[in-house]
């Protein structure tokens, strides 16, 4: 397949990230066939020029690239199973969901069985970078896909970091787990800094103002402290997805034999926030875990 032959991308999963990535592809002039389990969530993409399909198999039929952006490994396997009648040998499978290490061998085996060229390609960045085509793509997959994938990666990302040729090795997913361990730790730190400020009778915004511009500062921390102080939990990355990633991180640590007590505490706190009914809110709602409902 040549670069100029990448005309059509099937996007399976049009949640927060998948919808933004589909719009970025369309802006770049790439044909998008969109499918989502809950069809109503894919339908708005038709107004941006996507062909919305009710059947995953119809979405992938004839597409050069199948892009999956679903919640977890189970969802990816279910969607690809549903898409099977439309798959064809030689298609590139750009698997961008964060699935962790455990499902990778099964996904690689599925790809091999159907002659798909699998790229393990988790992304860093959230709703706005997905909408703006500014994601950081962490990719591992065969050399031969790099050229045909270039227009797709350019459309969805600001940068692609190629980390090897074997998707099943999990190198890209390993790095994604490391990146998210920092993201979740910073969000939790922001939640606790706000909680401590409020408990000590300090305006919570004094903390980010105090460290602004210092080596301890970070734009992400500034953003999360502000959101929590203002009780703005509009989801960029939902607490439910963050709880899933926290579990994947603790599992990876356990499997590798490294104790990660902070990751375990973060996972427990996010699980509590989800159990308290905050799963659809932004992960910053970890602040609300175990708090009375008037805290929201
Ligand atoms: N949001 C972020 O900031 C961010 C950043 C980087 C990576 N990610 C990762 O990207 C993936 C998607 O995240 P998101 O924020 O876009 O989540 P989201 O808005 O919750 O979307 C999840 C998607 O998965 C689908 N899904 C869930 N279970 C399914 C199943 N059993 N079968 C078929 N489809 C299923 C949902 O379909 P329905 O609409 O039918 O429920 C929806 O399309 C996750 O792996 C997440 O960890 C997210």
Tab-separated table of C-alpha atoms and ligand atoms in Angstrom:
chain	number	residue	atom	x	y	z
A	1	UNK	CA	0.000	0.000	0.000
A	2	UNK	CA	1.350	3.466	-0.906
A	3	UNK	CA	0.868	6.642	1.101
A	4	UNK	CA	-1.404	8.059	-1.570
A	5	UNK	CA	-3.652	5.015	-1.223
A	6	UNK	CA	-4.649	5.770	2.373
A	7	UNK	CA	-8.018	7.215	1.552
A	8	UNK	CA	-10.414	5.663	4.008
A	9	UNK	CA	-10.203	5.086	7.749
A	10	UNK	CA	-12.790	3.142	9.723
A	11	UNK	CA	-13.081	4.633	13.200
A	12	UNK	CA	-14.517	2.117	15.656
A	13	UNK	CA	-15.492	3.970	18.821
A	14	UNK	CA	-16.629	7.568	18.741
A	15	UNK	CA	-16.493	8.516	22.395
A	16	UNK	CA	-14.604	11.581	23.648
A	17	UNK	CA	-11.375	10.612	21.870
A	18	UNK	CA	-12.639	8.730	18.827
A	19	UNK	CA	-15.015	11.531	17.797
A	20	UNK	CA	-12.252	14.143	18.006
A	21	UNK	CA	-9.849	11.943	16.046
A	22	UNK	CA	-12.511	11.308	13.377
A	23	UNK	CA	-13.014	15.066	12.949
A	24	UNK	CA	-9.242	15.594	12.676
A	25	UNK	CA	-9.070	12.926	9.944
A	26	UNK	CA	-11.960	14.539	8.052
A	27	UNK	CA	-10.303	17.971	8.214
A	28	UNK	CA	-7.216	16.399	6.630
A	29	UNK	CA	-9.342	15.187	3.709
A	30	UNK	CA	-9.370	11.533	4.742
A	31	UNK	CA	-12.591	9.595	4.264
A	32	UNK	CA	-14.004	8.392	7.606
A	33	UNK	CA	-16.445	5.551	8.198
A	34	UNK	CA	-17.561	5.817	11.810
A	35	UNK	CA	-19.118	3.154	13.979
A	36	UNK	CA	-20.075	3.243	17.646
A	37	UNK	CA	-21.871	0.655	19.788
A	38	UNK	CA	-24.374	3.339	20.793
A	39	UNK	CA	-25.212	4.684	17.334
A	40	UNK	CA	-26.513	8.033	18.605
A	41	UNK	CA	-22.975	8.918	19.680
A	42	UNK	CA	-21.613	8.489	16.132
A	43	UNK	CA	-24.443	10.197	14.271
A	44	UNK	CA	-23.293	13.818	14.872
A	45	UNK	CA	-20.142	12.989	12.873
A	46	UNK	CA	-22.235	12.817	9.703
A	47	UNK	CA	-22.516	16.615	9.819
A	48	UNK	CA	-18.690	16.788	9.656
A	49	UNK	CA	-18.642	14.526	6.599
A	50	UNK	CA	-18.224	11.028	8.061
A	51	UNK	CA	-20.108	8.049	6.703
A	52	UNK	CA	-21.798	6.695	9.810
A	53	UNK	CA	-22.364	2.943	9.764
A	54	UNK	CA	-24.726	0.964	11.992
A	55	UNK	CA	-22.690	-2.201	11.475
A	56	UNK	CA	-18.989	-2.446	12.389
A	57	UNK	CA	-18.396	-4.829	9.456
A	58	UNK	CA	-19.767	-2.240	6.991
A	59	UNK	CA	-17.528	0.416	8.553
A	60	UNK	CA	-14.309	-1.551	8.034
A	61	UNK	CA	-15.177	-3.041	4.627
A	62	UNK	CA	-12.730	-1.596	2.076
A	63	UNK	CA	-11.083	0.800	4.560
A	64	UNK	CA	-7.299	1.115	4.320
A	65	UNK	CA	-6.951	1.597	8.064
A	66	UNK	CA	-9.091	0.371	10.953
A	67	UNK	CA	-8.664	2.686	13.928
A	68	UNK	CA	-9.981	1.427	17.262
A	69	UNK	CA	-10.572	3.905	20.098
A	70	UNK	CA	-12.607	2.040	22.692
A	71	UNK	CA	-12.655	1.854	26.452
A	72	UNK	CA	-10.592	-1.288	27.115
A	73	UNK	CA	-9.290	-4.591	25.755
A	74	UNK	CA	-12.632	-6.317	26.063
A	75	UNK	CA	-14.394	-3.560	24.105
A	76	UNK	CA	-11.714	-3.657	21.402
A	77	UNK	CA	-12.022	-7.438	21.065
A	78	UNK	CA	-15.833	-7.187	20.907
A	79	UNK	CA	-15.769	-4.464	18.248
A	80	UNK	CA	-13.221	-6.301	16.096
A	81	UNK	CA	-15.231	-9.493	16.415
A	82	UNK	CA	-18.315	-7.617	15.193
A	83	UNK	CA	-16.253	-6.141	12.350
A	84	UNK	CA	-14.833	-9.519	11.236
A	85	UNK	CA	-17.064	-10.120	8.174
A	86	UNK	CA	-15.835	-6.813	6.683
A	87	UNK	CA	-12.105	-7.193	7.408
A	88	UNK	CA	-9.662	-7.976	4.646
A	89	UNK	CA	-6.070	-9.118	4.530
A	90	UNK	CA	-3.484	-6.320	4.451
A	91	UNK	CA	-5.574	-3.737	6.288
A	92	UNK	CA	-3.690	-1.717	8.875
A	93	UNK	CA	-5.155	-1.906	12.387
A	94	UNK	CA	-4.217	1.204	14.350
A	95	UNK	CA	-5.154	0.240	17.899
A	96	UNK	CA	-5.154	3.507	19.870
A	97	UNK	CA	-7.242	2.543	22.936
A	98	UNK	CA	-5.438	2.114	26.267
A	99	UNK	CA	-5.816	-1.613	26.880
A	100	UNK	CA	-2.848	-2.455	29.102
A	101	UNK	CA	-0.517	-5.374	28.591
A	102	UNK	CA	-2.698	-8.386	29.274
A	103	UNK	CA	-4.948	-8.250	26.125
A	104	UNK	CA	-2.102	-7.563	23.678
A	105	UNK	CA	-1.198	-11.183	22.781
A	106	UNK	CA	-4.871	-11.944	22.053
A	107	UNK	CA	-5.234	-8.838	19.868
A	108	UNK	CA	-1.997	-9.720	18.026
A	109	UNK	CA	-3.276	-13.246	17.494
A	110	UNK	CA	-6.572	-11.859	16.090
A	111	UNK	CA	-4.600	-9.602	13.727
A	112	UNK	CA	-2.428	-12.488	12.529
A	113	UNK	CA	-5.492	-14.697	11.969
A	114	UNK	CA	-7.118	-12.064	9.754
A	115	UNK	CA	-3.946	-10.855	8.008
A	116	UNK	CA	-4.143	-7.389	9.613
A	117	UNK	CA	-1.038	-5.278	10.205
A	118	UNK	CA	-1.379	-4.379	13.876
A	119	UNK	CA	0.058	-1.186	15.332
A	120	UNK	CA	-0.078	-0.816	19.106
A	121	UNK	CA	-0.627	2.942	19.221
A	122	UNK	CA	-1.898	4.344	22.518
A	123	UNK	CA	-2.084	8.128	22.559
A	124	UNK	CA	-1.173	10.810	25.025
A	125	UNK	CA	-3.380	13.896	25.127
A	126	UNK	CA	-7.025	14.407	25.886
A	127	UNK	CA	-10.263	15.780	24.377
A	128	UNK	CA	-8.889	19.050	22.957
A	129	UNK	CA	-5.700	17.591	21.446
A	130	UNK	CA	-7.880	14.856	19.884
A	131	UNK	CA	-10.183	17.506	18.383
A	132	UNK	CA	-7.202	19.585	17.189
A	133	UNK	CA	-5.109	16.734	15.769
A	134	UNK	CA	-2.441	17.381	18.390
A	135	UNK	CA	-2.095	14.014	20.105
A	136	UNK	CA	1.213	12.337	20.886
A	137	UNK	CA	1.049	8.861	19.356
A	138	UNK	CA	3.192	6.121	20.899
A	139	UNK	CA	3.510	3.469	18.223
A	140	UNK	CA	4.920	-0.003	17.729
A	141	UNK	CA	4.240	-1.856	14.505
A	142	UNK	CA	5.818	-3.172	11.309
A	143	UNK	CA	8.067	-0.852	9.306
A	144	UNK	CA	5.931	-1.302	6.176
A	145	UNK	CA	2.952	0.561	7.709
A	146	UNK	CA	4.832	3.765	8.472
A	147	UNK	CA	4.546	5.302	5.027
A	148	UNK	CA	0.874	4.505	4.402
A	149	UNK	CA	-0.004	5.522	7.944
A	150	UNK	CA	1.796	8.866	7.762
A	151	UNK	CA	-1.235	10.916	6.586
A	152	UNK	CA	-3.387	9.360	9.313
A	153	UNK	CA	-0.816	9.970	12.052
A	154	UNK	CA	-0.229	13.524	10.792
A	155	UNK	CA	-3.972	14.162	10.962
A	156	UNK	CA	-4.518	12.923	14.505
A	157	UNK	CA	-1.206	13.769	16.119
A	158	UNK	CA	1.380	16.465	16.611
A	159	UNK	CA	4.044	13.773	16.853
A	160	UNK	CA	4.482	10.009	16.593
A	161	UNK	CA	7.104	8.237	18.635
A	162	UNK	CA	7.962	4.927	16.933
A	163	UNK	CA	9.043	2.429	19.571
A	164	UNK	CA	9.717	-0.712	17.592
A	165	UNK	CA	8.267	-3.041	15.016
A	166	UNK	CA	6.500	-5.584	17.171
A	167	UNK	CA	3.085	-4.477	18.424
A	168	UNK	CA	2.764	-7.545	20.639
A	169	UNK	CA	5.942	-6.617	22.530
A	170	UNK	CA	3.830	-3.945	24.256
A	171	UNK	CA	6.590	-1.322	24.214
A	172	UNK	CA	4.177	1.466	23.282
A	173	UNK	CA	1.625	0.335	25.850
A	174	UNK	CA	4.334	0.103	28.538
A	175	UNK	CA	5.316	3.720	27.911
A	176	UNK	CA	1.653	4.775	27.919
A	177	UNK	CA	1.206	3.202	31.372
A	178	UNK	CA	4.242	5.124	32.655
A	179	UNK	CA	2.904	8.403	31.220
A	180	UNK	CA	-0.515	7.806	32.762
A	181	UNK	CA	0.979	6.928	36.148
A	182	UNK	CA	2.278	10.530	36.172
A	183	UNK	CA	-1.031	11.967	34.888
A	184	UNK	CA	-3.058	10.155	37.566
A	185	UNK	CA	-0.579	11.010	40.318
A	186	UNK	CA	-0.656	14.705	39.385
A	187	UNK	CA	-4.457	14.758	39.267
A	188	UNK	CA	-4.645	13.079	42.673
A	189	UNK	CA	-2.054	15.495	44.058
A	190	UNK	CA	-4.154	18.403	42.758
A	191	UNK	CA	-7.276	16.962	44.426
A	192	UNK	CA	-5.500	16.569	47.759
A	193	UNK	CA	-3.880	20.020	47.577
A	194	UNK	CA	-7.331	21.571	47.070
A	195	UNK	CA	-8.828	19.453	49.878
A	196	UNK	CA	-5.973	20.422	52.224
A	197	UNK	CA	-6.196	24.115	51.301
A	198	UNK	CA	-9.928	24.144	51.997
A	199	UNK	CA	-9.521	22.249	55.273
A	200	UNK	CA	-6.814	24.692	56.417
A	201	UNK	CA	-8.870	27.734	55.456
A	202	UNK	CA	-6.629	28.719	52.522
A	203	UNK	CA	-7.988	29.873	49.142
A	204	UNK	CA	-7.163	26.786	46.971
A	205	UNK	CA	-6.025	29.014	44.095
A	206	UNK	CA	-3.215	30.414	46.265
A	207	UNK	CA	-1.323	27.139	45.835
A	208	UNK	CA	-1.077	27.264	41.991
A	209	UNK	CA	-0.360	31.003	42.143
A	210	UNK	CA	2.466	30.352	44.598
A	211	UNK	CA	4.252	27.820	42.397
A	212	UNK	CA	3.478	29.553	39.061
A	213	UNK	CA	6.664	29.729	36.977
A	214	UNK	CA	8.766	27.831	39.537
A	215	UNK	CA	10.403	24.499	38.752
A	216	UNK	CA	7.591	22.758	40.658
A	217	UNK	CA	4.937	24.259	38.349
A	218	UNK	CA	3.155	22.420	35.536
A	219	UNK	CA	0.374	23.583	33.181
A	220	UNK	CA	-1.489	20.333	33.810
A	221	UNK	CA	-1.392	20.839	37.584
A	222	UNK	CA	-2.591	24.458	37.160
A	223	UNK	CA	-5.499	23.231	35.015
A	224	UNK	CA	-6.556	20.471	37.401
A	225	UNK	CA	-6.338	22.584	40.580
A	226	UNK	CA	-8.473	25.289	38.932
A	227	UNK	CA	-11.055	22.763	37.714
A	228	UNK	CA	-11.339	21.152	41.151
A	229	UNK	CA	-11.461	24.488	43.008
A	230	UNK	CA	-14.288	25.559	40.666
A	231	UNK	CA	-15.975	22.119	40.876
A	232	UNK	CA	-15.827	21.912	37.085
A	233	UNK	CA	-15.893	18.205	36.334
A	234	UNK	CA	-16.778	18.344	32.604
A	235	UNK	CA	-15.102	15.164	31.356
A	236	UNK	CA	-11.934	15.295	29.295
A	237	UNK	CA	-10.841	11.915	30.614
A	238	UNK	CA	-13.546	10.267	32.671
A	239	UNK	CA	-13.037	8.994	36.206
A	240	UNK	CA	-14.202	5.603	34.950
A	241	UNK	CA	-11.459	5.448	32.289
A	242	UNK	CA	-8.904	6.783	34.788
A	243	UNK	CA	-9.911	4.078	37.293
A	244	UNK	CA	-9.414	1.508	34.529
A	245	UNK	CA	-5.931	2.884	33.774
A	246	UNK	CA	-5.052	2.952	37.481
A	247	UNK	CA	-5.904	-0.754	37.617
A	248	UNK	CA	-3.801	-1.436	34.497
A	249	UNK	CA	-0.847	0.406	36.070
A	250	UNK	CA	-1.045	-1.482	39.373
A	251	UNK	CA	-1.403	-4.782	37.492
A	252	UNK	CA	1.632	-4.012	35.321
A	253	UNK	CA	3.618	-3.149	38.465
A	254	UNK	CA	2.552	-6.366	40.183
A	255	UNK	CA	3.454	-8.445	37.129
A	256	UNK	CA	6.843	-6.740	36.953
A	257	UNK	CA	7.402	-7.292	40.676
A	258	UNK	CA	7.690	-3.615	41.617
A	259	UNK	CA	5.729	-2.216	44.574
A	260	UNK	CA	3.664	0.852	43.583
A	261	UNK	CA	1.853	1.858	46.779
A	262	UNK	CA	0.921	5.301	45.431
A	263	UNK	CA	-0.592	3.806	42.274
A	264	UNK	CA	-2.574	1.395	44.446
A	265	UNK	CA	-3.915	4.279	46.566
A	266	UNK	CA	-4.810	6.244	43.424
A	267	UNK	CA	-6.636	3.220	42.004
A	268	UNK	CA	-8.574	2.744	45.235
A	269	UNK	CA	-9.547	6.414	45.374
A	270	UNK	CA	-10.724	6.463	41.744
A	271	UNK	CA	-12.676	3.229	42.258
A	272	UNK	CA	-14.388	4.898	45.206
A	273	UNK	CA	-15.242	7.973	43.102
A	274	UNK	CA	-16.779	5.697	40.458
A	275	UNK	CA	-18.714	3.743	43.114
A	276	UNK	CA	-19.989	7.070	44.487
A	277	UNK	CA	-21.541	7.801	41.063
A	278	UNK	CA	-18.844	10.094	39.601
A	279	UNK	CA	-17.621	7.762	36.829
A	280	UNK	CA	-18.871	9.976	33.983
A	281	UNK	CA	-17.225	13.090	35.419
A	282	UNK	CA	-13.637	14.082	34.709
A	283	UNK	CA	-10.951	12.156	36.593
A	284	UNK	CA	-10.513	15.324	38.675
A	285	UNK	CA	-13.679	14.086	40.421
A	286	UNK	CA	-11.348	11.838	42.383
A	287	UNK	CA	-11.573	14.872	44.687
A	288	UNK	CA	-15.194	13.848	45.392
A	289	UNK	CA	-14.373	10.269	46.476
A	290	UNK	CA	-15.997	9.585	49.821
A	291	UNK	CA	-17.234	13.185	50.180
A	292	UNK	CA	-20.824	14.172	50.892
A	293	UNK	CA	-22.779	14.898	47.687
A	294	UNK	CA	-22.936	18.658	48.417
A	295	UNK	CA	-19.149	18.805	47.813
A	296	UNK	CA	-19.894	18.544	44.069
B	1	LIG	N1	-10.171	10.872	27.243
B	1	LIG	C1	-8.861	10.933	27.319
B	1	LIG	O1	-8.284	11.937	27.768
B	1	LIG	C2	-7.999	9.801	26.834
B	1	LIG	C3	-6.662	10.089	26.500
B	1	LIG	C4	-5.843	9.060	26.022
B	1	LIG	C5	-6.343	7.765	25.923
B	1	LIG	N2	-7.647	7.529	26.279
B	1	LIG	C6	-8.128	6.143	26.137
B	1	LIG	O2	-8.911	6.114	24.968
B	1	LIG	C7	-9.975	5.143	25.099
B	1	LIG	C8	-11.316	5.828	24.874
B	1	LIG	O3	-11.435	6.865	25.824
B	1	LIG	P1	-12.589	7.963	25.737
B	1	LIG	O4	-12.179	9.040	26.678
B	1	LIG	O5	-12.904	8.281	24.338
B	1	LIG	O6	-13.779	7.139	26.411
B	1	LIG	P2	-15.365	7.231	26.202
B	1	LIG	O7	-15.764	8.582	25.755
B	1	LIG	O8	-15.951	6.670	27.435
B	1	LIG	O9	-15.613	6.209	24.997
B	1	LIG	C9	-15.507	4.826	25.195
B	1	LIG	C10	-15.885	4.126	23.919
B	1	LIG	O10	-15.807	2.705	24.108
B	1	LIG	C11	-17.047	2.129	23.677
B	1	LIG	N3	-17.302	0.855	24.347
B	1	LIG	C12	-17.243	0.599	25.672
B	1	LIG	N4	-17.504	-0.718	25.903
B	1	LIG	C13	-17.742	-1.284	24.692
B	1	LIG	C14	-18.039	-2.601	24.257
B	1	LIG	N5	-18.161	-3.612	25.119
B	1	LIG	N6	-18.202	-2.827	22.929
B	1	LIG	C15	-18.065	-1.818	22.037
B	1	LIG	N7	-17.773	-0.545	22.378
B	1	LIG	C16	-17.606	-0.286	23.693
B	1	LIG	C17	-18.071	3.187	23.970
B	1	LIG	O11	-19.265	2.934	23.276
B	1	LIG	P3	-20.677	3.493	23.834
B	1	LIG	O12	-20.735	4.931	23.396
B	1	LIG	O13	-21.671	2.609	23.203
B	1	LIG	O14	-20.637	3.348	25.343
B	1	LIG	C18	-17.319	4.409	23.455
B	1	LIG	O15	-17.306	4.450	22.046
B	1	LIG	C19	-9.784	4.539	26.492
B	1	LIG	O16	-8.991	3.382	26.388
B	1	LIG	C20	-9.020	5.633	27.246
B	1	LIG	O17	-8.296	5.119	28.332
B	1	LIG	C21	-8.477	8.512	26.717
